[in-house]
Coordinates of C-alpha atoms and ligand atoms in Angstrom, one line a residue:
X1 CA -2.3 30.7 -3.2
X2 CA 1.6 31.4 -3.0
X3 CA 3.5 30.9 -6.2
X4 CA 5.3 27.5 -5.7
X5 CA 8.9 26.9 -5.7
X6 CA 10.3 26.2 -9.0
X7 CA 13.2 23.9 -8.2
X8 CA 14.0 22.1 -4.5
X9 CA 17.4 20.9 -3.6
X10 CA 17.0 17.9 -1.4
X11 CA 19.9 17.7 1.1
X12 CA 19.5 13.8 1.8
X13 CA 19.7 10.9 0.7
X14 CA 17.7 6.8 0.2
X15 CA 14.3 6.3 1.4
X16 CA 13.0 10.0 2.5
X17 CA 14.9 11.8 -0.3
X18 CA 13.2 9.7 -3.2
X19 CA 9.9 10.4 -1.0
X20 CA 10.4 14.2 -1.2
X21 CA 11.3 13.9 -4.7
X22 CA 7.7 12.4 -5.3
X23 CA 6.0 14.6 -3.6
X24 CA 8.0 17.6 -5.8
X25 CA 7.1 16.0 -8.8
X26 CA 3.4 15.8 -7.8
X27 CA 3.5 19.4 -7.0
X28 CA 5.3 19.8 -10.4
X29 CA 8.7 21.2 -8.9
X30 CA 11.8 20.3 -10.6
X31 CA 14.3 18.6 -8.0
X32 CA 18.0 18.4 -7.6
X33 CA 19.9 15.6 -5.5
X34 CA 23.2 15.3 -3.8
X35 CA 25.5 12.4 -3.4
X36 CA 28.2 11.4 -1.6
X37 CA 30.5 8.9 -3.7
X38 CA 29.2 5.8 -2.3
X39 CA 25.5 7.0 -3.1
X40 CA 26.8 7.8 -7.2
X41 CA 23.8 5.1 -8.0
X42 CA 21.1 5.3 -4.9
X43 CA 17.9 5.6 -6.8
X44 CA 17.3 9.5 -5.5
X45 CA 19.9 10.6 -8.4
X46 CA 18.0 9.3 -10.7
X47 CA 14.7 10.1 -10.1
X48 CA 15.5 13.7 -9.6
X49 CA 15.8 16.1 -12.7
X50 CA 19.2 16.6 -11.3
X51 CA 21.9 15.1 -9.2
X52 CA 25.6 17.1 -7.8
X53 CA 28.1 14.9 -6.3
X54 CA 28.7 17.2 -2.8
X55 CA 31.5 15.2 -1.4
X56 CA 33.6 11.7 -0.3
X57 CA 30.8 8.6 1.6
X58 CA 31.4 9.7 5.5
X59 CA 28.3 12.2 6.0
X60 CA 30.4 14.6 7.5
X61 CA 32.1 15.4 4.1
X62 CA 28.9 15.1 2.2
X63 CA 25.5 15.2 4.0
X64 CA 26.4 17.3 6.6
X65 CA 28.9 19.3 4.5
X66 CA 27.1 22.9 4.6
X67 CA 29.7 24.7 2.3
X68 CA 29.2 22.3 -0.6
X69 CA 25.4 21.6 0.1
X70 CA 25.2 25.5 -0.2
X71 CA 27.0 25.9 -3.2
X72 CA 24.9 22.9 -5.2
X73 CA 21.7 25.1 -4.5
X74 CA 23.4 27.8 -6.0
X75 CA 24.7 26.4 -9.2
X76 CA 21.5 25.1 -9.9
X77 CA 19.5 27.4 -9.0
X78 CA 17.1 25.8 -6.2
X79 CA 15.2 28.0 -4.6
X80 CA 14.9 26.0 -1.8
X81 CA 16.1 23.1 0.3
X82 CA 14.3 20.2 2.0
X83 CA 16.4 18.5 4.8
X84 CA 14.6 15.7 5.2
X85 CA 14.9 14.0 9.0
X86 CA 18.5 13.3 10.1
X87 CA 21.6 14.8 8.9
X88 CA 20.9 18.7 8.9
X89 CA 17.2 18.9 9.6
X90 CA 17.8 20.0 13.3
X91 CA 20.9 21.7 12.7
X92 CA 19.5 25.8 13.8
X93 CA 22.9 27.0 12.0
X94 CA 22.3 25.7 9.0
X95 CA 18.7 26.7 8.6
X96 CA 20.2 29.9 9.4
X97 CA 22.8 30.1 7.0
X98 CA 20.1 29.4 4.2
X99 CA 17.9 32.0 5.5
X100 CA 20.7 34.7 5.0
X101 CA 21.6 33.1 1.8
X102 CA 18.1 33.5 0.7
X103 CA 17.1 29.9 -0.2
X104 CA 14.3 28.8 1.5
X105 CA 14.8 26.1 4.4
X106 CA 11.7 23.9 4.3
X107 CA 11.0 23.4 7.9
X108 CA 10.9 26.0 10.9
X109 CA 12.9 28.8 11.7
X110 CA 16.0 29.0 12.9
X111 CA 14.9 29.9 16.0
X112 CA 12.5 27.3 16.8
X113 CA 14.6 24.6 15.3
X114 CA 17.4 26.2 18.4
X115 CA 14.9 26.4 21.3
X116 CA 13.4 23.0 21.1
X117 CA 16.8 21.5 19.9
X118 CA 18.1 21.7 23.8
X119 CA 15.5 19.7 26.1
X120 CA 16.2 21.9 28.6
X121 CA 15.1 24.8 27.4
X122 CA 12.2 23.1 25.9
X123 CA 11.4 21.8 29.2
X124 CA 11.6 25.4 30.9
X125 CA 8.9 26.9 28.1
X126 CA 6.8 23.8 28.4
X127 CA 6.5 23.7 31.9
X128 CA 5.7 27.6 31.7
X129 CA 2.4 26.5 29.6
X130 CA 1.3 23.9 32.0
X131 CA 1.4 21.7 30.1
X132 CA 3.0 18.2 32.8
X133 CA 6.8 17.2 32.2
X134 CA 8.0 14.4 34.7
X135 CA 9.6 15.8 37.2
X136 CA 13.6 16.8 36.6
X137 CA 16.2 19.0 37.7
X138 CA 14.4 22.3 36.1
X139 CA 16.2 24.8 38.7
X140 CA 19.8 23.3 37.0
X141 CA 22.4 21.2 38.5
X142 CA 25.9 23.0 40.7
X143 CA 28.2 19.6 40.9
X144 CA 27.6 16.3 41.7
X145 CA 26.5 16.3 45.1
X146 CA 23.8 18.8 43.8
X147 CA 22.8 16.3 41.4
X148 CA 22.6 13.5 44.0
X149 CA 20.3 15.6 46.1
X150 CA 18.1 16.4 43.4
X151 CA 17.7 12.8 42.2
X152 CA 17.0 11.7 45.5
X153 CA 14.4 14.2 45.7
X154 CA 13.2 13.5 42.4
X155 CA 13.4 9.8 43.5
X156 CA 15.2 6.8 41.8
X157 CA 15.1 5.7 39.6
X158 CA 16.1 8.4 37.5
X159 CA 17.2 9.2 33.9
X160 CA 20.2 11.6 33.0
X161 CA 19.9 12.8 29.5
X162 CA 21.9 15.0 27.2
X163 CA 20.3 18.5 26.7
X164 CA 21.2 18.1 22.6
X165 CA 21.1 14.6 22.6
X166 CA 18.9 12.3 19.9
X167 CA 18.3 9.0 18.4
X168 CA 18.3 7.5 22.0
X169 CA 21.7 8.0 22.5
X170 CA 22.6 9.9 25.9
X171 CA 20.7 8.7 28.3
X172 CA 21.3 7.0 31.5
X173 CA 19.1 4.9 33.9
X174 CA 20.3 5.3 37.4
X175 CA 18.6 2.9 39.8
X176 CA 20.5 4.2 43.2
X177 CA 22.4 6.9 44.7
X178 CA 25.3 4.3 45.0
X179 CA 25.7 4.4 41.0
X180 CA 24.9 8.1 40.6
X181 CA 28.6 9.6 40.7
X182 CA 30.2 7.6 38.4
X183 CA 26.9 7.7 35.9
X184 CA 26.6 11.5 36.1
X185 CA 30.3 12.2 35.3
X186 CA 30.1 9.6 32.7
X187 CA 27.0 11.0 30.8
X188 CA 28.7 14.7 31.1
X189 CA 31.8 13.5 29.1
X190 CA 29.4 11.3 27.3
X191 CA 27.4 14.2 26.1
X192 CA 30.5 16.7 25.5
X193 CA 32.1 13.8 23.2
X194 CA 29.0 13.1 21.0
X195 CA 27.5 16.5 21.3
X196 CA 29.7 19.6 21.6
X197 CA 27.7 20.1 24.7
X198 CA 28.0 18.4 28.1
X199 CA 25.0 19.9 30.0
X200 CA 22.9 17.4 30.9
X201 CA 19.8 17.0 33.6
X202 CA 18.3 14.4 35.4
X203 CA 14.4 13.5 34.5
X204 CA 12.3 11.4 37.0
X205 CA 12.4 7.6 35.0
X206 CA 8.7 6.5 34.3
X207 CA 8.0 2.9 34.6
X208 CA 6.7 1.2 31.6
X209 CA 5.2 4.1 30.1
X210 CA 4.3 4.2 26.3
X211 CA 5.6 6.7 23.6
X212 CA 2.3 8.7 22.2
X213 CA 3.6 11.7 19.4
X214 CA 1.2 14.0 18.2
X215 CA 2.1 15.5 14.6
X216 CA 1.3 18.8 14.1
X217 CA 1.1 21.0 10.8
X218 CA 1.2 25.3 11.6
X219 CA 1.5 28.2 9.1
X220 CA 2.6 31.1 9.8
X221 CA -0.5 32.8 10.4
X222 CA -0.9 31.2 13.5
X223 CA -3.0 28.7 12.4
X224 CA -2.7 24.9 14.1
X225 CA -3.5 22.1 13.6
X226 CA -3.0 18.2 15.0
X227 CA -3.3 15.2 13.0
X228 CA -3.7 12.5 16.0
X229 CA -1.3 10.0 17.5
X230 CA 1.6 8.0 16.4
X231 CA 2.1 5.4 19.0
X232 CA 6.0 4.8 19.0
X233 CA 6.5 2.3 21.8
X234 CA 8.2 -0.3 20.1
X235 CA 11.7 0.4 20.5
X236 CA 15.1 -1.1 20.2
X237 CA 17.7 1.0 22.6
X238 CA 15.2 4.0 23.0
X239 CA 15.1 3.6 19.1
X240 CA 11.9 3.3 17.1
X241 CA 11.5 0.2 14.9
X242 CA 7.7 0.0 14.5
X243 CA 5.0 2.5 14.7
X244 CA 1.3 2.7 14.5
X245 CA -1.4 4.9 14.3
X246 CA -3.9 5.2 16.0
X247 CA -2.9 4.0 19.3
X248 CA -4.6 1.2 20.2
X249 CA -5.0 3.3 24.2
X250 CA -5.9 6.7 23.1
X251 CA -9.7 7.5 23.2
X252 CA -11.3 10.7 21.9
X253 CA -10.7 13.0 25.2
X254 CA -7.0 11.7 26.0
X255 CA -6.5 12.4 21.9
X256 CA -7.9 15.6 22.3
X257 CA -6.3 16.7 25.5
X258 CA -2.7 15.4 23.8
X259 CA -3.6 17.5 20.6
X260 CA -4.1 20.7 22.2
X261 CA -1.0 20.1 24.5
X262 CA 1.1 20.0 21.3
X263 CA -0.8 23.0 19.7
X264 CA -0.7 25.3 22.4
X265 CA 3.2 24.3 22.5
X266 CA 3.4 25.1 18.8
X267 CA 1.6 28.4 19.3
X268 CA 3.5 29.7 21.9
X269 CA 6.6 29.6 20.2
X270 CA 5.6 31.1 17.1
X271 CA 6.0 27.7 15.1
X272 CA 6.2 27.1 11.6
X273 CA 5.7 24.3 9.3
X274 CA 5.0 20.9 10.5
X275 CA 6.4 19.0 13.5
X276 CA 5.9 16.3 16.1
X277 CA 5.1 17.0 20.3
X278 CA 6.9 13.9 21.8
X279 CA 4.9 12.3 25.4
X280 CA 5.5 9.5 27.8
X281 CA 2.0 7.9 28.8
X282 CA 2.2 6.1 31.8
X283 CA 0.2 3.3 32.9
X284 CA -2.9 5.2 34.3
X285 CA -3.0 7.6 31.1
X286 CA -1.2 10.5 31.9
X287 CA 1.1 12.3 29.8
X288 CA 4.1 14.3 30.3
X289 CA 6.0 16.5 27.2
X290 CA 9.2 14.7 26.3
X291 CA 10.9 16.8 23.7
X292 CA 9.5 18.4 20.5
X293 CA 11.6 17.0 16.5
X294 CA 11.3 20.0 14.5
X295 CA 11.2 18.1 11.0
X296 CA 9.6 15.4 9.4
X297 CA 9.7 12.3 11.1
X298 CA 10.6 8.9 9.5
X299 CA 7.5 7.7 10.3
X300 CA 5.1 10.4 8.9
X301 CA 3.6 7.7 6.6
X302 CA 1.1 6.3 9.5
X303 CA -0.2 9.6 9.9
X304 CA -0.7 10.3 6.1
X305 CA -2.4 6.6 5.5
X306 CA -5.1 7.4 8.4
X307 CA -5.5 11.0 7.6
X308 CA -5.3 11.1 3.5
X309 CA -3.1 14.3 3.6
X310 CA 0.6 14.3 2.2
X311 CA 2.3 15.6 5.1
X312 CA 5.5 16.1 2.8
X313 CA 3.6 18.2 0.0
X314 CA 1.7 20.1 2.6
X315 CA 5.5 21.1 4.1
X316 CA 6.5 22.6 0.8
X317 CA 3.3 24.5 0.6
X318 CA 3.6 26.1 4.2
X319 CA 7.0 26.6 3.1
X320 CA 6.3 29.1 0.7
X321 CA 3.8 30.6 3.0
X322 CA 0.3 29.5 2.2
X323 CA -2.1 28.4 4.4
X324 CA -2.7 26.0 6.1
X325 CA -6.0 24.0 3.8
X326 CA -8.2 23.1 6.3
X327 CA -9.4 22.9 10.0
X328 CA -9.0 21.0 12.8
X329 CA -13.1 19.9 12.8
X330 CA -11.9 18.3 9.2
X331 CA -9.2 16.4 9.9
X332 CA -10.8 12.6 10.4
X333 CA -8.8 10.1 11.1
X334 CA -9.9 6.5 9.6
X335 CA -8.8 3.1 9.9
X336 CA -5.6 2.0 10.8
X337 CA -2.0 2.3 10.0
X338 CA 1.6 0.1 11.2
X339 CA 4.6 0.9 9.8
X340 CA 7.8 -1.3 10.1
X341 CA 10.9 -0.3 9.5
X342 CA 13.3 -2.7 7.5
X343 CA 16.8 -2.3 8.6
X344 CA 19.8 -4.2 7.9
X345 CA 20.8 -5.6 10.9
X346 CA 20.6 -9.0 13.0
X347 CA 17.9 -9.5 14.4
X348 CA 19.1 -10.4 17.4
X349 CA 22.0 -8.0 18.1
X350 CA 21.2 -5.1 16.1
X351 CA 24.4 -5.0 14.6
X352 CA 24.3 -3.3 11.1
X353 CA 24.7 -5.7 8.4
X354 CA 26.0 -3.7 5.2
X355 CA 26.2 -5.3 1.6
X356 CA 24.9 -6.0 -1.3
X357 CA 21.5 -7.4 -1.9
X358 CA 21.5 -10.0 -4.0
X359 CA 17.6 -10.9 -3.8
X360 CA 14.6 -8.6 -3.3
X361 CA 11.3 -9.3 -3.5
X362 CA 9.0 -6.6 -2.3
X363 CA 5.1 -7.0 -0.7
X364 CA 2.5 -5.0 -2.4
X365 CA -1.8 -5.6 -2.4
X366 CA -4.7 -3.5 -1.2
X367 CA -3.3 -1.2 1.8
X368 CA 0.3 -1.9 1.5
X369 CA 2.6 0.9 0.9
X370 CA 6.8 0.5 0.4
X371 CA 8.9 3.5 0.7
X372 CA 12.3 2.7 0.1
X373 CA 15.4 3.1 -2.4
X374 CA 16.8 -0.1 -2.7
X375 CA 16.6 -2.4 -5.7
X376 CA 18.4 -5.9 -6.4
X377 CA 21.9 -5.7 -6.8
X378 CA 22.0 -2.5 -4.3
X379 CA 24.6 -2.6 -1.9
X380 CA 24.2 -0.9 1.5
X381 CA 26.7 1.4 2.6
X382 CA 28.5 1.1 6.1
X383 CA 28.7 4.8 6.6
X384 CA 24.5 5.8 6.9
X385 CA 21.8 4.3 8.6
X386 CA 20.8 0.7 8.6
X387 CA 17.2 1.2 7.5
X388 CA 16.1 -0.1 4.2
X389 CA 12.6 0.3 3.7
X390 CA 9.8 1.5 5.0
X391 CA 6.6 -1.0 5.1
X392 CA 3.5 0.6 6.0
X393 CA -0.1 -1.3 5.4
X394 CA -3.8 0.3 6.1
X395 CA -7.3 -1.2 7.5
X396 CA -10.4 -0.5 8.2
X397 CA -9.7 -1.9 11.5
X398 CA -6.5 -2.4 13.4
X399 CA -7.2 -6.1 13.5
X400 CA -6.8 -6.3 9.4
X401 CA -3.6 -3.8 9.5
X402 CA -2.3 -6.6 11.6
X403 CA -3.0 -9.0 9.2
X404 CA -2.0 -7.2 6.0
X405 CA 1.3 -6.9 8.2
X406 CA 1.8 -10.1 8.5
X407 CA 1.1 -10.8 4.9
X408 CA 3.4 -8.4 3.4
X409 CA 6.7 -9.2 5.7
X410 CA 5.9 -13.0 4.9
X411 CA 5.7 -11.9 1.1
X412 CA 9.0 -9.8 1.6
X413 CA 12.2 -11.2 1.4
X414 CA 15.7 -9.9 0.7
X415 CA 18.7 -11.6 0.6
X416 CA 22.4 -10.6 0.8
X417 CA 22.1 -9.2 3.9
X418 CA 20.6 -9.5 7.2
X419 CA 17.7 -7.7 8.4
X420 CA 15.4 -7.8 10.7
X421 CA 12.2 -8.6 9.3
X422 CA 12.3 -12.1 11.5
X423 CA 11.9 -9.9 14.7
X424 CA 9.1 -8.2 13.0
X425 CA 7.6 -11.3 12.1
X426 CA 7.9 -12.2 15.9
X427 CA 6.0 -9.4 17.2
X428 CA 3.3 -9.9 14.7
X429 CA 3.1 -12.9 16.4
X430 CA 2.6 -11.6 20.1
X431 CA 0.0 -12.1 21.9
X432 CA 0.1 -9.0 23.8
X433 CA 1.1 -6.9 20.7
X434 CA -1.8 -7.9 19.2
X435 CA -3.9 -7.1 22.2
X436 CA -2.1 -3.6 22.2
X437 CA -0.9 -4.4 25.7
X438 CA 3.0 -2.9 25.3
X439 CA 5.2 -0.5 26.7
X440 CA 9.2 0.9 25.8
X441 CA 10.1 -1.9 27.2
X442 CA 7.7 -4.2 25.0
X443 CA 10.6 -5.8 22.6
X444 CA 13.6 -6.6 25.7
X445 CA 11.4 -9.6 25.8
X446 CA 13.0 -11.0 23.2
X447 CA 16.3 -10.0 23.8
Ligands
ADP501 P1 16.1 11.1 21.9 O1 16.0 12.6 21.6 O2 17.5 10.6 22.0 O3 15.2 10.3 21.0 P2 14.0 11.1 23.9 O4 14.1 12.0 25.1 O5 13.1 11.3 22.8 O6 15.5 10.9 23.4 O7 13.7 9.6 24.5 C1 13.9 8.5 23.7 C2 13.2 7.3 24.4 O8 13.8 7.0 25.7 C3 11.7 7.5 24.6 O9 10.9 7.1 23.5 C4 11.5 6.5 25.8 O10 11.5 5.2 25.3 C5 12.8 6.6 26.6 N1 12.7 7.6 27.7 C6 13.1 8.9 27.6 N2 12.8 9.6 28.8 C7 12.3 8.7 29.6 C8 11.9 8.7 31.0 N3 11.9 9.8 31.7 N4 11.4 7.5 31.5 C9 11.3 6.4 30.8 N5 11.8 6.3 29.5 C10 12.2 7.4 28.9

């Protein structure tokens, strides 16, 4: 065994940030949080041993704010620094920059966090392991008429996507050559604006297919392993809002298959730490690679309720080098796991619905987890994500996760602002949810 850090900075903030810090304190590591002046009371600066104020609310003064994040792990002493998902958790230079400042960056290197951070390259070094990406612009694009030809010959429809671009944001469906120009010129700016980098390509569009993410755990040995399926399909604008494992569609040969895909990925490019292999499944079962998040994902928690390991605490042991604890033959998978994720927001528009919460009552019982920093009286800052909690339930069977589901958002309520546990209420309700008959398109239904 590896000595174990002493103290971890965590670089983020609500839900994940109080998660790491529980994880620390299981592992019996002192923690140290950082603020931004709107977060002065968010329940991660108390529960860590320590707390540094790094900078004014908008992130890019605070959570993204390298300098001063730097300088906290300094003054305090933390060895190392846990990103958490968002903010700076795929940001290569700043893994970089702790590397050479020698604090440990809990996630992979630099390097790997780079390669699979631009889709196109990740593409390329997929595609060069066989493993099936839908067909796309691989050979580049020259101008537009270039881009026309290849979409035709890819065959509309067809998606044009951001090589750095995340959170669903970036991509365009083009349904005829008609629309292209305009749409290709728009994404370009589109992309330069939100990303620093215009290149884009142009992906074959895949009807109704259904978002299947393997997570995978690798030390730096070479050892890998896979810890099954999240299926993500339930999504609002290409985002996730509920999430389940296992999928109600994989069996144990398409699981398999999956799992390998994402380990032999992992291998190839000398990964580290854990991480999650991103597929479209179309309707007759095939997958192709999507893109590879190279951190922890916000919703690890279905994975660690049907598997029994702590994905976080295992990160902060491959962090400082151990191995990984056990084999692929011993990793089970039992029962069944649905997260939902509580934002505020209407339910019906999506529109973020910031304030102060003036009523909670949170779910609880056999099988129901919460992860979450809010409390009563807590108000929710405009400047960060909407999401407020995390509620995650176990079964024996999917058919009682669905249940216990329904129980716990009918137990939950909070009040002050809006959220949208009526919309998860309403898919609880589907008939074809329930079945497991969805798709990405599942929740325009109720648009
Ligand atoms: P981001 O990095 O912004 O999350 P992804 O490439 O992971 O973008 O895609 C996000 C979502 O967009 C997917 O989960 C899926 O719903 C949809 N999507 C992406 N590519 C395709 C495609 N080629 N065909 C159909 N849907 C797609």
């Amino acid at each position: 065994m590896k000595p174990m850090f002493h103290k971890i900075l965590i670089a983020n903030r609500g839900e994940i940030a109080v998660r790491i810090i529980r994880a620390c304190k299981e592992l019996g590591i002192r923690t140290v949080a950082v603020y931004s002046e709107a977060d002065k009371d968010n329940l991660h600066t108390k529960l860590a041993d320590e707390a540094i104020c790094i900078g004014p609310a908008k992130s890019k003064d605070s959570y993204l704010n390298v300098s001063s994040i730097i300088s906290a792990a300094e003054v305090t002493d933390a060895e190392a620094i846990h990103p958490g998902y968002g903010f700076l958790a795929e940001n290569a230079e700043f893994a970089e920059i702790c590397e050479n400042c020698g604090i440990k960056f809990i996630g992979p290197s630099s390097n790997s966090i780079r390669l699979m951070g631009n889709k196109i390259q990740a593409k390329k070094e997929v595609e060069r392991l066989r493993v099936s990406v839908l067909p796309w612009s691989s050979a580049g694009i020259k101008d537009e008429k270039d881009a026309v030809d290849i979409a035709r010959r890819i065959g509309f429809p067809v998606i044009i996507k951001a090589a750095v671009g995340g959170g669903g944001r970036g991509m365009k469906l083009v349904h005829t050559p008609a629309s292209f120009g305009n749409l290709f010129h728009t994404a370009k700016n589109e992309a330069q604006a939100a990303f620093g980098n215009g290149d884009i390509f142009i992906e074959k569009y895949c009807e109704a297919p259904r978002h299947i993410e393997i997570q995978i755990m690798a030390d730096k040995y070479g050892n890998v392993v896979y810890l099954g399926e999240r299926d993500c399909s339930i999504q609002r604008r290409h985002q996730k809002i509920l999430e389940e494992a296992p999928s109600p569609v994989l069996d144990e040969r398409l699981r398999r298959g999956m799992g390998e895909a994402a380990v032999k990925i992992a291998r190839a490019i000398a990964y580290t730490n854990v991480g999650t292999v991103e597929f479209l499944l179309d309707k007759n079962l095939r997958y192709y690679f999507m893109e590879m998040n190279t951190r922890i994902q916000v919703e690890h928690p279905v994975t660690e309720m049907i598997t029994g390991i702590d994905i976080i605490k295992e990160q902060i042991r491959l962090a400082t080098g151990e191995r990984i604890r056990f084999k692929q033959k011993h990793i089970r998978l039992k029962g069944h796991s649905i997260e939902c994720r509580i934002n505020a927001e209407d339910p019906d528009t999506f529109v973020p619905s910031p304030g102060k919460i003036t009523s909670l009552q949170m779910p609880g019982g056999p099988g129901v987890r919460i992860d979450s920093a809010i409390s009563c009286n807590y108000t929710v800052p405009p400047h960060y994500d909407s999401l407020l909690a995390k509620l995650i339930v176990h079964g024996d069977t999917r058919a009682e996760a669905l249940k216990r589901m329904a129980m716990a958002l009918d137990e939950m309520e909070i009040e002050g602002v809006k959220t949208n546990i009526p919309l998860h209420k309403k898919i609880m309700n589907d008939s074809d949810f329930i079945a497991g008959r969805v798709d990405i398109n599942f929740l325009n239904r109720f648009a």
